[in-house]
mmCIF file of C-alpha atoms and ligand atoms in Angstrom:
data_model
loop_
_atom_site.group_PDB
_atom_site.id
_atom_site.type_symbol
_atom_site.label_atom_id
_atom_site.label_comp_id
_atom_site.label_asym_id
_atom_site.label_seq_id
_atom_site.Cartn_x
_atom_site.Cartn_y
_atom_site.Cartn_z
ATOM 1 C CA UNK W 1167 39.349 30.379 -16.686
ATOM 2 C CA UNK W 1168 37.021 27.724 -15.051
ATOM 3 C CA UNK W 1169 38.268 24.270 -14.867
ATOM 4 C CA UNK W 1170 35.748 22.101 -16.166
ATOM 5 C CA UNK W 1171 34.337 18.829 -15.009
ATOM 6 C CA UNK W 1172 36.255 16.844 -17.665
ATOM 7 C CA UNK W 1173 34.188 13.476 -16.544
ATOM 8 C CA UNK W 1174 31.696 14.874 -18.828
ATOM 9 C CA UNK W 1175 34.251 13.895 -21.763
ATOM 10 C CA UNK W 1176 33.487 10.350 -20.252
ATOM 11 C CA UNK W 1177 29.946 10.431 -20.999
ATOM 12 C CA UNK W 1178 28.934 8.894 -24.290
ATOM 13 C CA UNK W 1179 26.602 10.927 -26.475
ATOM 14 C CA UNK W 1180 23.112 9.790 -26.181
ATOM 15 C CA UNK W 1181 23.017 8.765 -29.707
ATOM 16 C CA UNK W 1182 20.204 6.159 -29.552
ATOM 17 C CA UNK W 1183 16.822 7.915 -30.132
ATOM 18 C CA UNK W 1184 18.875 10.698 -32.260
ATOM 19 C CA UNK W 1185 20.159 7.661 -34.594
ATOM 20 C CA UNK W 1186 16.580 6.245 -34.957
ATOM 21 C CA UNK W 1187 15.102 9.537 -35.761
ATOM 22 C CA UNK W 1188 17.941 9.677 -38.348
ATOM 23 C CA UNK W 1189 17.304 6.630 -39.833
ATOM 24 C CA UNK W 1190 13.537 6.999 -40.012
ATOM 25 C CA UNK W 1191 13.788 10.570 -41.751
ATOM 26 C CA UNK W 1192 16.372 9.094 -44.263
ATOM 27 C CA UNK W 1193 13.895 6.210 -44.940
ATOM 28 C CA UNK W 1194 11.069 8.615 -45.448
ATOM 29 C CA UNK W 1195 12.771 11.057 -47.861
ATOM 30 C CA UNK W 1196 13.913 7.935 -49.899
ATOM 31 C CA UNK W 1197 10.451 6.234 -49.648
ATOM 32 C CA UNK W 1198 8.012 8.942 -49.727
ATOM 33 C CA UNK W 1199 5.149 6.406 -50.712
ATOM 34 C CA UNK W 1200 5.848 4.386 -47.738
ATOM 35 C CA UNK W 1201 6.174 7.141 -45.152
ATOM 36 C CA UNK W 1202 2.454 7.267 -44.048
ATOM 37 C CA UNK W 1203 2.810 3.370 -43.290
ATOM 38 C CA UNK W 1204 5.443 3.570 -40.597
ATOM 39 C CA UNK W 1205 4.370 2.274 -37.249
ATOM 40 C CA UNK W 1206 6.285 3.280 -33.951
ATOM 41 C CA UNK W 1207 6.522 0.907 -31.519
ATOM 42 C CA UNK W 1208 9.807 2.275 -29.997
ATOM 43 C CA UNK W 1209 8.472 4.738 -27.885
ATOM 44 C CA UNK W 1210 9.390 4.742 -24.392
ATOM 45 C CA UNK W 1211 6.593 7.460 -23.299
ATOM 46 C CA UNK W 1212 2.683 6.987 -22.635
ATOM 47 C CA UNK W 1213 0.401 8.016 -25.048
ATOM 48 C CA UNK W 1214 -3.029 7.874 -23.187
ATOM 49 C CA UNK W 1215 -4.296 11.235 -21.639
ATOM 50 C CA UNK W 1216 -4.378 11.903 -17.999
ATOM 51 C CA UNK W 1217 -7.290 10.400 -15.927
ATOM 52 C CA UNK W 1218 -10.585 12.377 -15.095
ATOM 53 C CA UNK W 1219 -9.596 12.591 -11.419
ATOM 54 C CA UNK W 1220 -6.054 13.634 -12.148
ATOM 55 C CA UNK W 1221 -7.636 16.559 -14.482
ATOM 56 C CA UNK W 1222 -10.281 17.463 -11.560
ATOM 57 C CA UNK W 1223 -7.291 17.585 -9.247
ATOM 58 C CA UNK W 1224 -5.222 20.025 -11.453
ATOM 59 C CA UNK W 1225 -8.355 22.271 -12.088
ATOM 60 C CA UNK W 1226 -9.220 22.606 -8.223
ATOM 61 C CA UNK W 1227 -5.675 23.317 -7.333
ATOM 62 C CA UNK W 1228 -5.460 26.005 -9.927
ATOM 63 C CA UNK W 1229 -8.631 27.367 -8.690
ATOM 64 C CA UNK W 1230 -7.413 27.526 -4.874
ATOM 65 C CA UNK W 1231 -4.715 30.097 -6.470
ATOM 66 C CA UNK W 1232 -7.118 32.809 -7.134
ATOM 67 C CA UNK W 1233 -7.800 33.727 -3.689
ATOM 68 C CA UNK W 1234 -4.934 34.892 -1.023
ATOM 69 C CA UNK W 1235 -6.963 32.437 1.773
ATOM 70 C CA UNK W 1236 -6.080 29.056 -0.402
ATOM 71 C CA UNK W 1237 -3.210 30.576 -2.639
ATOM 72 C CA UNK W 1238 0.014 28.229 -2.082
ATOM 73 C CA UNK W 1239 3.568 29.831 -1.973
ATOM 74 C CA UNK W 1240 6.738 27.762 -1.202
ATOM 75 C CA UNK W 1241 5.661 24.328 0.198
ATOM 76 C CA UNK W 1242 7.751 21.999 2.155
ATOM 77 C CA UNK W 1243 10.840 20.548 0.376
ATOM 78 C CA UNK W 1244 10.163 16.966 0.937
ATOM 79 C CA UNK W 1245 6.431 17.519 -0.334
ATOM 80 C CA UNK W 1246 2.919 18.184 1.379
ATOM 81 C CA UNK W 1247 2.122 15.808 4.447
ATOM 82 C CA UNK W 1248 -1.138 15.058 2.760
ATOM 83 C CA UNK W 1249 0.629 13.551 -0.637
ATOM 84 C CA UNK W 1250 3.458 11.804 1.560
ATOM 85 C CA UNK W 1251 0.415 10.220 3.250
ATOM 86 C CA UNK W 1252 -1.177 9.349 -0.192
ATOM 87 C CA UNK W 1253 1.959 7.486 -0.935
ATOM 88 C CA UNK W 1254 2.102 5.738 2.412
ATOM 89 C CA UNK W 1255 -1.242 4.668 1.853
ATOM 90 C CA UNK W 1256 -1.052 3.432 -1.735
ATOM 91 C CA UNK W 1257 2.078 1.134 -0.419
ATOM 92 C CA UNK W 1258 -0.211 -0.117 2.382
ATOM 93 C CA UNK W 1259 -3.020 -0.836 0.055
ATOM 94 C CA UNK W 1260 -0.688 -3.016 -1.881
ATOM 95 C CA UNK W 1261 0.502 -4.734 1.191
ATOM 96 C CA UNK W 1262 3.819 -2.837 2.242
ATOM 97 C CA UNK W 1263 4.120 -0.444 5.108
ATOM 98 C CA UNK W 1264 6.509 2.811 4.636
ATOM 99 C CA UNK W 1265 6.479 5.586 6.868
ATOM 100 C CA UNK W 1266 5.257 8.743 5.391
ATOM 101 C CA UNK W 1267 7.981 10.482 6.852
ATOM 102 C CA UNK W 1268 10.461 8.445 4.730
ATOM 103 C CA UNK W 1269 8.566 9.552 1.564
ATOM 104 C CA UNK W 1270 10.401 12.310 -0.476
ATOM 105 C CA UNK W 1271 8.123 14.000 -3.060
ATOM 106 C CA UNK W 1272 9.921 14.986 -6.448
ATOM 107 C CA UNK W 1273 9.650 15.957 -10.101
ATOM 108 C CA UNK W 1274 11.020 12.673 -11.187
ATOM 109 C CA UNK W 1275 12.572 9.397 -10.782
ATOM 110 C CA UNK W 1276 15.212 10.733 -13.299
ATOM 111 C CA UNK W 1277 16.224 13.533 -11.249
ATOM 112 C CA UNK W 1278 16.175 11.652 -7.918
ATOM 113 C CA UNK W 1279 17.949 8.529 -9.422
ATOM 114 C CA UNK W 1280 20.706 10.878 -10.849
ATOM 115 C CA UNK W 1281 21.114 13.357 -7.852
ATOM 116 C CA UNK W 1282 21.465 10.384 -5.374
ATOM 117 C CA UNK W 1283 25.001 9.889 -6.511
ATOM 118 C CA UNK W 1284 25.794 13.078 -4.630
ATOM 119 C CA UNK W 1285 25.365 11.237 -1.327
ATOM 120 C CA UNK W 1286 27.832 8.617 -2.117
ATOM 121 C CA UNK W 1287 32.078 9.325 -2.252
ATOM 122 C CA UNK W 1288 33.981 8.453 -5.251
ATOM 123 C CA UNK W 1289 35.751 5.424 -4.418
ATOM 124 C CA UNK W 1290 32.476 2.881 -4.108
ATOM 125 C CA UNK W 1291 32.263 -0.188 -6.164
ATOM 126 C CA UNK W 1292 28.903 0.662 -8.026
ATOM 127 C CA UNK W 1293 27.073 -2.315 -9.835
ATOM 128 C CA UNK W 1294 24.874 -1.534 -12.756
ATOM 129 C CA UNK W 1295 23.199 -4.234 -14.760
ATOM 130 C CA UNK W 1296 23.917 -4.145 -18.655
ATOM 131 C CA UNK W 1297 21.440 -3.457 -20.481
ATOM 132 C CA UNK W 1298 20.400 -0.547 -18.448
ATOM 133 C CA UNK W 1299 18.217 2.631 -18.187
ATOM 134 C CA UNK W 1300 21.152 5.096 -19.299
ATOM 135 C CA UNK W 1301 20.510 7.383 -16.456
ATOM 136 C CA UNK W 1302 22.455 5.057 -13.863
ATOM 137 C CA UNK W 1303 25.542 4.725 -15.851
ATOM 138 C CA UNK W 1304 25.534 8.305 -17.270
ATOM 139 C CA UNK W 1305 25.210 10.365 -13.865
ATOM 140 C CA UNK W 1306 27.926 8.209 -12.288
ATOM 141 C CA UNK W 1307 30.217 8.894 -15.346
ATOM 142 C CA UNK W 1308 29.517 12.700 -14.814
ATOM 143 C CA UNK W 1309 30.616 12.544 -11.134
ATOM 144 C CA UNK W 1310 33.469 10.413 -12.112
ATOM 145 C CA UNK W 1311 32.680 7.294 -10.355
ATOM 146 C CA UNK W 1312 33.595 3.957 -11.733
ATOM 147 C CA UNK W 1313 31.071 1.296 -12.693
ATOM 148 C CA UNK W 1314 31.152 -2.519 -12.485
ATOM 149 C CA UNK W 1315 28.606 -4.075 -14.983
ATOM 150 C CA UNK W 1316 26.528 -7.162 -14.024
ATOM 151 C CA UNK W 1317 25.509 -9.171 -17.074
ATOM 152 C CA UNK W 1318 22.072 -9.257 -17.887
ATOM 153 C CA UNK W 1319 21.585 -12.415 -20.399
ATOM 154 C CA UNK W 1320 19.296 -14.976 -21.921
ATOM 155 C CA UNK W 1321 20.861 -17.608 -19.591
ATOM 156 C CA UNK W 1322 19.938 -15.480 -16.373
ATOM 157 C CA UNK W 1323 16.542 -14.185 -18.052
ATOM 158 C CA UNK W 1324 18.064 -10.718 -17.945
ATOM 159 C CA UNK W 1325 17.856 -10.825 -14.109
ATOM 160 C CA UNK W 1326 21.375 -10.529 -12.929
ATOM 161 C CA UNK W 1327 21.842 -12.446 -9.494
ATOM 162 C CA UNK W 1328 24.421 -11.182 -6.514
ATOM 163 C CA UNK W 1329 27.982 -12.711 -7.224
ATOM 164 C CA UNK W 1330 29.824 -13.450 -3.960
ATOM 165 C CA UNK W 1331 33.061 -12.738 -5.358
ATOM 166 C CA UNK W 1332 31.988 -9.082 -6.117
ATOM 167 C CA UNK W 1333 32.038 -6.876 -3.103
ATOM 168 C CA UNK W 1334 29.958 -4.140 -4.207
ATOM 169 C CA UNK W 1335 29.024 -1.106 -2.338
ATOM 170 C CA UNK W 1336 26.107 0.288 -4.490
ATOM 171 C CA UNK W 1337 23.657 -1.577 -6.537
ATOM 172 C CA UNK W 1338 21.557 -0.322 -8.861
ATOM 173 C CA UNK W 1339 18.246 -2.584 -9.634
ATOM 174 C CA UNK W 1340 15.180 -1.719 -11.808
ATOM 175 C CA UNK W 1341 12.594 -4.315 -11.756
ATOM 176 C CA UNK W 1342 10.197 -4.509 -13.831
ATOM 177 C CA UNK W 1343 13.249 -3.627 -16.008
ATOM 178 C CA UNK W 1344 13.508 -0.859 -18.811
ATOM 179 C CA UNK W 1345 14.363 -2.065 -21.191
ATOM 180 C CA UNK W 1346 14.119 -5.757 -20.717
ATOM 181 C CA UNK W 1347 10.618 -6.010 -19.188
ATOM 182 C CA UNK W 1348 12.031 -8.371 -16.885
ATOM 183 C CA UNK W 1349 10.685 -8.737 -13.080
ATOM 184 C CA UNK W 1350 12.540 -10.345 -10.219
ATOM 185 C CA UNK W 1351 10.363 -12.579 -8.035
ATOM 186 C CA UNK W 1352 10.708 -12.165 -4.022
ATOM 187 C CA UNK W 1353 13.270 -15.174 -3.963
ATOM 188 C CA UNK W 1354 15.459 -13.433 -6.281
ATOM 189 C CA UNK W 1355 14.808 -9.694 -4.659
ATOM 190 C CA UNK W 1356 15.586 -11.574 -1.194
ATOM 191 C CA UNK W 1357 19.047 -12.605 -2.206
ATOM 192 C CA UNK W 1358 19.920 -9.219 -3.296
ATOM 193 C CA UNK W 1359 18.844 -7.750 -0.010
ATOM 194 C CA UNK W 1360 20.740 -10.583 1.747
ATOM 195 C CA UNK W 1361 23.602 -9.920 -0.285
ATOM 196 C CA UNK W 1362 23.403 -5.974 0.335
ATOM 197 C CA UNK W 1363 23.032 -6.524 4.224
ATOM 198 C CA UNK W 1364 25.958 -8.853 4.438
ATOM 199 C CA UNK W 1365 27.961 -6.663 2.290
ATOM 200 C CA UNK W 1366 26.814 -3.376 4.121
ATOM 201 C CA UNK W 1367 25.772 -2.192 0.699
ATOM 202 C CA UNK W 1368 22.986 -0.195 -0.629
ATOM 203 C CA UNK W 1369 20.365 -1.020 -3.151
ATOM 204 C CA UNK W 1370 19.065 1.694 -5.291
ATOM 205 C CA UNK W 1371 15.882 0.278 -6.468
ATOM 206 C CA UNK W 1372 13.851 1.651 -9.533
ATOM 207 C CA UNK W 1373 10.272 0.547 -9.402
ATOM 208 C CA UNK W 1374 8.880 3.024 -12.071
ATOM 209 C CA UNK W 1375 6.922 0.351 -13.680
ATOM 210 C CA UNK W 1376 5.625 -1.429 -10.327
ATOM 211 C CA UNK W 1377 1.853 -0.807 -11.421
ATOM 212 C CA UNK W 1378 2.432 -2.964 -14.638
ATOM 213 C CA UNK W 1379 3.147 -5.909 -12.605
ATOM 214 C CA UNK W 1380 -0.077 -8.053 -12.911
ATOM 215 C CA UNK W 1381 1.152 -11.283 -11.085
ATOM 216 C CA UNK W 1382 0.260 -10.993 -7.639
ATOM 217 C CA UNK W 1383 2.997 -12.913 -6.360
ATOM 218 C CA UNK W 1384 5.458 -10.583 -7.725
ATOM 219 C CA UNK W 1385 6.906 -7.804 -5.589
ATOM 220 C CA UNK W 1386 6.028 -4.167 -6.541
ATOM 221 C CA UNK W 1387 8.416 -2.814 -4.111
ATOM 222 C CA UNK W 1388 11.799 -4.027 -2.545
ATOM 223 C CA UNK W 1389 10.187 -3.446 1.001
ATOM 224 C CA UNK W 1390 8.046 -6.397 0.303
ATOM 225 C CA UNK W 1391 11.344 -8.073 1.241
ATOM 226 C CA UNK W 1392 12.280 -8.567 4.632
ATOM 227 C CA UNK W 1393 15.188 -6.573 5.901
ATOM 228 C CA UNK W 1394 15.064 -4.112 2.680
ATOM 229 C CA UNK W 1395 14.547 -0.822 4.772
ATOM 230 C CA UNK W 1396 18.224 -1.529 6.011
ATOM 231 C CA UNK W 1397 19.787 -1.629 2.604
ATOM 232 C CA UNK W 1398 17.326 0.026 0.050
ATOM 233 C CA UNK W 1399 16.368 3.442 -1.313
ATOM 234 C CA UNK W 1400 13.134 2.892 -3.465
ATOM 235 C CA UNK W 1401 12.495 5.271 -6.529
ATOM 236 C CA UNK W 1402 8.781 5.770 -7.941
ATOM 237 C CA UNK W 1403 7.197 8.004 -10.351
ATOM 238 C CA UNK W 1404 3.529 8.475 -11.696
ATOM 239 C CA UNK W 1405 5.378 8.970 -15.130
ATOM 240 C CA UNK W 1406 4.098 5.369 -16.346
ATOM 241 C CA UNK W 1407 1.574 4.547 -13.725
ATOM 242 C CA UNK W 1408 -0.526 7.777 -14.395
ATOM 243 C CA UNK W 1409 0.651 9.250 -17.595
ATOM 244 C CA UNK W 1410 2.512 11.952 -15.600
ATOM 245 C CA UNK W 1411 5.536 11.960 -18.042
ATOM 246 C CA UNK W 1412 4.882 15.498 -18.934
ATOM 247 C CA UNK W 1413 3.122 16.374 -15.734
ATOM 248 C CA UNK W 1414 5.865 15.337 -13.614
ATOM 249 C CA UNK W 1415 5.491 13.629 -10.132
ATOM 250 C CA UNK W 1416 7.730 11.186 -8.328
ATOM 251 C CA UNK W 1417 8.476 9.863 -4.839
ATOM 252 C CA UNK W 1418 11.817 8.473 -3.519
ATOM 253 C CA UNK W 1419 11.695 6.302 -0.187
ATOM 254 C CA UNK W 1420 14.825 6.818 1.967
ATOM 255 C CA UNK W 1421 14.145 4.716 5.390
ATOM 256 C CA UNK W 1422 15.411 6.179 8.425
ATOM 257 C CA UNK W 1423 16.847 2.380 9.364
ATOM 258 C CA UNK W 1424 19.388 3.515 6.462
ATOM 259 C CA UNK W 1425 22.551 4.346 8.482
ATOM 260 C CA UNK W 1426 26.155 3.132 7.460
ATOM 261 C CA UNK W 1427 29.428 3.957 9.256
ATOM 262 C CA UNK W 1428 31.767 6.689 8.137
ATOM 263 C CA UNK W 1429 35.737 7.124 8.399
ATOM 264 C CA UNK W 1430 35.605 8.479 12.116
ATOM 265 C CA UNK W 1431 33.410 5.568 13.154
ATOM 266 C CA UNK W 1432 30.209 7.692 13.610
ATOM 267 C CA UNK W 1433 27.238 6.711 11.577
ATOM 268 C CA UNK W 1434 25.676 8.839 8.981
ATOM 269 C CA UNK W 1435 22.040 8.406 7.901
ATOM 270 C CA UNK W 1436 21.009 8.592 4.081
ATOM 271 C CA UNK W 1437 17.545 9.810 5.056
ATOM 272 C CA UNK W 1438 19.096 12.933 6.912
ATOM 273 C CA UNK W 1439 21.342 13.536 4.124
ATOM 274 C CA UNK W 1440 18.712 13.197 1.472
ATOM 275 C CA UNK W 1441 16.512 15.462 3.465
ATOM 276 C CA UNK W 1442 19.625 18.018 3.806
ATOM 277 C CA UNK W 1443 20.279 17.759 0.044
ATOM 278 C CA UNK W 1444 16.716 18.399 -1.097
ATOM 279 C CA UNK W 1445 16.116 20.910 1.370
ATOM 280 C CA UNK W 1446 19.222 23.078 -0.129
ATOM 281 C CA UNK W 1447 19.156 22.233 -3.711
ATOM 282 C CA UNK W 1448 15.119 21.764 -4.328
ATOM 283 C CA UNK W 1449 11.960 23.836 -3.383
ATOM 284 C CA UNK W 1450 9.707 21.172 -4.181
ATOM 285 C CA UNK W 1451 7.123 19.676 -6.741
ATOM 286 C CA UNK W 1452 4.426 22.309 -7.468
ATOM 287 C CA UNK W 1453 1.514 22.313 -4.963
ATOM 288 C CA UNK W 1454 -0.897 21.923 -8.014
ATOM 289 C CA UNK W 1455 0.647 18.740 -9.374
ATOM 290 C CA UNK W 1456 1.094 17.479 -5.735
ATOM 291 C CA UNK W 1457 -2.731 17.809 -5.376
ATOM 292 C CA UNK W 1458 -3.341 16.061 -8.327
ATOM 293 C CA UNK W 1459 -0.994 13.077 -7.549
ATOM 294 C CA UNK W 1460 -2.860 12.933 -4.289
ATOM 295 C CA UNK W 1461 -6.167 12.347 -6.125
ATOM 296 C CA UNK W 1462 -4.614 9.719 -8.358
ATOM 297 C CA UNK W 1463 -3.262 7.771 -5.562
ATOM 298 C CA UNK W 1464 -6.281 7.149 -4.158
ATOM 299 C CA UNK W 1465 -8.053 3.881 -4.518
ATOM 300 C CA UNK W 1466 -10.367 5.344 -7.431
ATOM 301 C CA UNK W 1467 -7.622 7.484 -8.846
ATOM 302 C CA UNK W 1468 -5.809 4.197 -9.258
ATOM 303 C CA UNK W 1469 -8.511 2.146 -10.925
ATOM 304 C CA UNK W 1470 -8.910 4.865 -13.420
ATOM 305 C CA UNK W 1471 -4.839 4.510 -14.038
ATOM 306 C CA UNK W 1472 -5.361 0.773 -14.416
ATOM 307 C CA UNK W 1473 -7.687 1.383 -17.298
ATOM 308 C CA UNK W 1474 -4.923 2.949 -19.073
ATOM 309 C CA UNK W 1475 -2.388 -0.011 -18.084
ATOM 310 C CA UNK W 1476 -4.853 -2.391 -19.173
ATOM 311 C CA UNK W 1477 -4.945 -0.722 -22.766
ATOM 312 C CA UNK W 1478 -1.244 -0.870 -23.030
ATOM 313 C CA UNK W 1479 -1.145 -4.406 -21.705
ATOM 314 C CA UNK W 1480 -3.437 -5.756 -24.143
ATOM 315 C CA UNK W 1481 -1.126 -4.312 -26.885
ATOM 316 C CA UNK W 1482 1.847 -6.274 -24.980
ATOM 317 C CA UNK W 1483 -0.201 -9.401 -25.269
ATOM 318 C CA UNK W 1484 -0.635 -9.151 -28.914
ATOM 319 C CA UNK W 1485 3.292 -8.815 -28.910
ATOM 320 C CA UNK W 1486 3.950 -11.366 -26.914
ATOM 321 C CA UNK W 1487 1.768 -13.646 -28.661
ATOM 322 C CA UNK W 1488 3.262 -12.953 -31.907
ATOM 323 C CA UNK W 1489 6.557 -13.549 -30.997
ATOM 324 C CA UNK W 1490 5.467 -16.779 -29.078
ATOM 325 C CA UNK W 1491 3.958 -18.179 -32.304
ATOM 326 C CA UNK W 1492 7.218 -17.510 -34.281
ATOM 327 C CA UNK W 1493 9.135 -19.236 -31.537
ATOM 328 C CA UNK W 1494 11.174 -16.132 -30.908
ATOM 329 C CA UNK W 1495 12.557 -15.822 -27.572
ATOM 330 C CA UNK W 1496 11.447 -12.692 -25.331
ATOM 331 C CA UNK W 1497 11.333 -11.038 -21.860
ATOM 332 C CA UNK W 1498 8.655 -9.078 -20.521
ATOM 333 C CA UNK W 1499 4.999 -8.017 -21.713
ATOM 334 C CA UNK W 1500 3.627 -9.772 -18.690
ATOM 335 C CA UNK W 1501 4.473 -7.450 -15.855
ATOM 336 C CA UNK W 1502 5.950 -4.520 -17.633
ATOM 337 C CA UNK W 1503 5.070 -2.314 -20.947
ATOM 338 C CA UNK W 1504 8.343 -3.594 -22.767
ATOM 339 C CA UNK W 1505 8.878 -6.555 -24.732
ATOM 340 C CA UNK W 1506 12.491 -7.545 -25.420
ATOM 341 C CA UNK W 1507 13.313 -10.252 -27.864
ATOM 342 C CA UNK W 1508 16.065 -12.199 -29.586
ATOM 343 C CA UNK W 1509 16.606 -10.695 -32.835
ATOM 344 C CA UNK W 1510 15.581 -13.768 -35.342
ATOM 345 C CA UNK W 1511 17.978 -15.082 -37.864
ATOM 346 C CA UNK W 1512 21.031 -14.275 -35.969
ATOM 347 C CA UNK W 1513 20.797 -10.442 -36.910
ATOM 348 C CA UNK W 1514 22.332 -7.964 -34.632
ATOM 349 C CA UNK W 1515 19.942 -5.218 -33.285
ATOM 350 C CA UNK W 1516 20.780 -2.311 -35.559
ATOM 351 C CA UNK W 1517 20.534 -4.703 -38.608
ATOM 352 C CA UNK W 1518 16.958 -5.830 -37.208
ATOM 353 C CA UNK W 1519 16.006 -2.106 -36.866
ATOM 354 C CA UNK W 1520 17.075 -1.447 -40.655
ATOM 355 C CA UNK W 1521 15.256 -4.511 -41.886
ATOM 356 C CA UNK W 1522 11.900 -3.893 -40.061
ATOM 357 C CA UNK W 1523 11.802 -0.285 -41.294
ATOM 358 C CA UNK W 1524 12.797 -1.371 -44.727
ATOM 359 C CA UNK W 1525 10.383 -4.270 -45.029
ATOM 360 C CA UNK W 1526 7.425 -3.682 -42.820
ATOM 361 C CA UNK W 1527 7.655 0.005 -41.589
ATOM 362 C CA UNK W 1528 7.784 -0.940 -38.103
ATOM 363 C CA UNK W 1529 10.203 1.373 -35.715
ATOM 364 C CA UNK W 1530 11.489 -0.444 -32.563
ATOM 365 C CA UNK W 1531 14.743 0.252 -30.454
ATOM 366 C CA UNK W 1532 17.788 -1.499 -31.110
ATOM 367 C CA UNK W 1533 18.965 -3.339 -27.868
ATOM 368 C CA UNK W 1534 22.555 -2.263 -28.502
ATOM 369 C CA UNK W 1535 21.536 1.379 -27.352
ATOM 370 C CA UNK W 1536 21.195 -0.450 -23.739
ATOM 371 C CA UNK W 1537 24.274 -2.012 -23.437
ATOM 372 C CA UNK W 1538 26.898 -4.506 -24.946
ATOM 373 C CA UNK W 1539 24.251 -7.473 -23.702
ATOM 374 C CA UNK W 1540 21.488 -5.669 -26.247
ATOM 375 C CA UNK W 1541 23.472 -6.455 -29.340
ATOM 376 C CA UNK W 1542 21.319 -9.115 -30.365
ATOM 377 C CA UNK W 1543 17.880 -8.007 -28.919
ATOM 378 C CA UNK W 1544 15.347 -5.648 -29.685
ATOM 379 C CA UNK W 1545 12.830 -3.465 -27.577
ATOM 380 C CA UNK W 1546 9.428 -3.133 -28.612
ATOM 381 C CA UNK W 1547 6.814 -1.020 -26.641
ATOM 382 C CA UNK W 1548 3.225 -1.539 -25.696
ATOM 383 C CA UNK W 1549 2.447 2.475 -25.691
ATOM 384 C CA UNK W 1550 0.993 2.669 -29.289
ATOM 385 C CA UNK W 1551 -2.528 2.176 -30.033
ATOM 386 C CA UNK W 1552 -4.414 -1.050 -30.209
ATOM 387 C CA UNK W 1553 -5.037 -0.646 -34.366
ATOM 388 C CA UNK W 1554 -1.154 0.212 -34.886
ATOM 389 C CA UNK W 1555 -0.005 -2.377 -32.809
ATOM 390 C CA UNK W 1556 -2.129 -4.993 -34.276
ATOM 391 C CA UNK W 1557 -1.122 -4.034 -37.669
ATOM 392 C CA UNK W 1558 2.310 -3.963 -36.739
ATOM 393 C CA UNK W 1559 2.563 -7.455 -35.570
ATOM 394 C CA UNK W 1560 0.402 -8.528 -38.501
ATOM 395 C CA UNK W 1561 3.290 -7.550 -40.819
ATOM 396 C CA UNK W 1562 5.791 -9.157 -38.533
ATOM 397 C CA UNK W 1563 4.215 -12.398 -38.714
ATOM 398 C CA UNK W 1564 4.291 -12.349 -42.615
ATOM 399 C CA UNK W 1565 8.126 -11.007 -42.353
ATOM 400 C CA UNK W 1566 9.249 -13.901 -40.284
HETATM 401 C C1 PLP I 1849 10.320 6.182 -17.235
HETATM 402 C C2 PLP I 1849 11.339 5.710 -16.185
HETATM 403 C C3 PLP I 1849 11.502 6.439 -15.132
HETATM 404 C C4 PLP I 1849 10.573 7.539 -14.810
HETATM 405 O O1 PLP I 1849 11.301 8.853 -14.756
HETATM 406 P P1 PLP I 1849 10.370 10.045 -14.547
HETATM 407 O O2 PLP I 1849 11.786 11.181 -14.411
HETATM 408 O O3 PLP I 1849 9.975 9.969 -13.298
HETATM 409 O O4 PLP I 1849 9.588 10.481 -15.543
HETATM 410 C C5 PLP I 1849 12.120 6.053 -14.223
HETATM 411 N N1 PLP I 1849 12.910 4.893 -14.467
HETATM 412 C C6 PLP I 1849 12.986 4.315 -15.475
HETATM 413 C C7 PLP I 1849 13.555 2.870 -15.761
HETATM 414 C C8 PLP I 1849 12.043 4.662 -16.417
HETATM 415 O O5 PLP I 1849 12.020 4.036 -17.651
#
């Protein structure tokens, strides 16, 4: 009989979106006349189609597969050099130098943030913010690793800062943040980098929403901070940037500078370990996708992506403006597609969920689903259409 990984018993059921779906269909059944009015502002997925360059790239790469001369079989597990260079170029245009050789191409920031746990032993102090993207918590729990939470609250604008009383080994940061939309500035990130260097810790930095940063002084990469290459791995993805949530392309930067002492006094390199891990367990992202991604990562390709991002950010602006008029405190919406607001009238997040569904047929995401610090907060996303977002906020304005 196999002995099972009983750590899975400790992983909480991911009931958030299932519970939302259950409450929405119950409402639709009991109010068939209102079912058509429902507006969904809870979606964490993009809705705009792929850009012209992405589509052209996909077509061209497919056609290459028709002749033996241009057909592609197995590629390098780390990704083709041309796309690793395209990622490094993209960073360079945003003012950050990364070595193309430190870029690992993958099929998702979700897979990589989850798989990275394999490089670390069981007995680490792992700091995770709350509220949080559930992947960091669940993957460590599946590994039997213990998590120490740091609180994101209104007091710290949902941007937890290092606490010198806690000696962490591994720190998860996500900026701009899902779900709170909050974004660290350079001084704040520098404090984290300094803390990590002082404590010989590693930062796992999720920058999946970097392309949504609109204020030029805010960092879009942790490597905009001096010293970060000695203490940080960065995860990024074309999912939100280029609408690749279904197409699948991501990149993880593991700098060669990242070495740590091990029990026998030698130093191990996280770059070499990740390379070994990926070469052993991963056979690469499809060539067709890598080819299209390289087109997206060009200057012209990114300009097209920015048109879609601007479309979303116009929705964010409409939501933020409504909340501001109603004096409802919120974070996000400026450098992020997410708006995270305090539930009005002292309501709890599930209470507000039901209230919005019943009174104005608007569906959002209760903050409680992202951690205990989300109990009185609520997430709206800007991934809807202009028309629906405006209509939802008009109803919201009449309700409160
Ligand atoms: C959407 C998202 C990602 C991207 O995941 P992919 O697997 O690349 O689609 C990563 N981190 C966060 C916090 C996200 O919300």
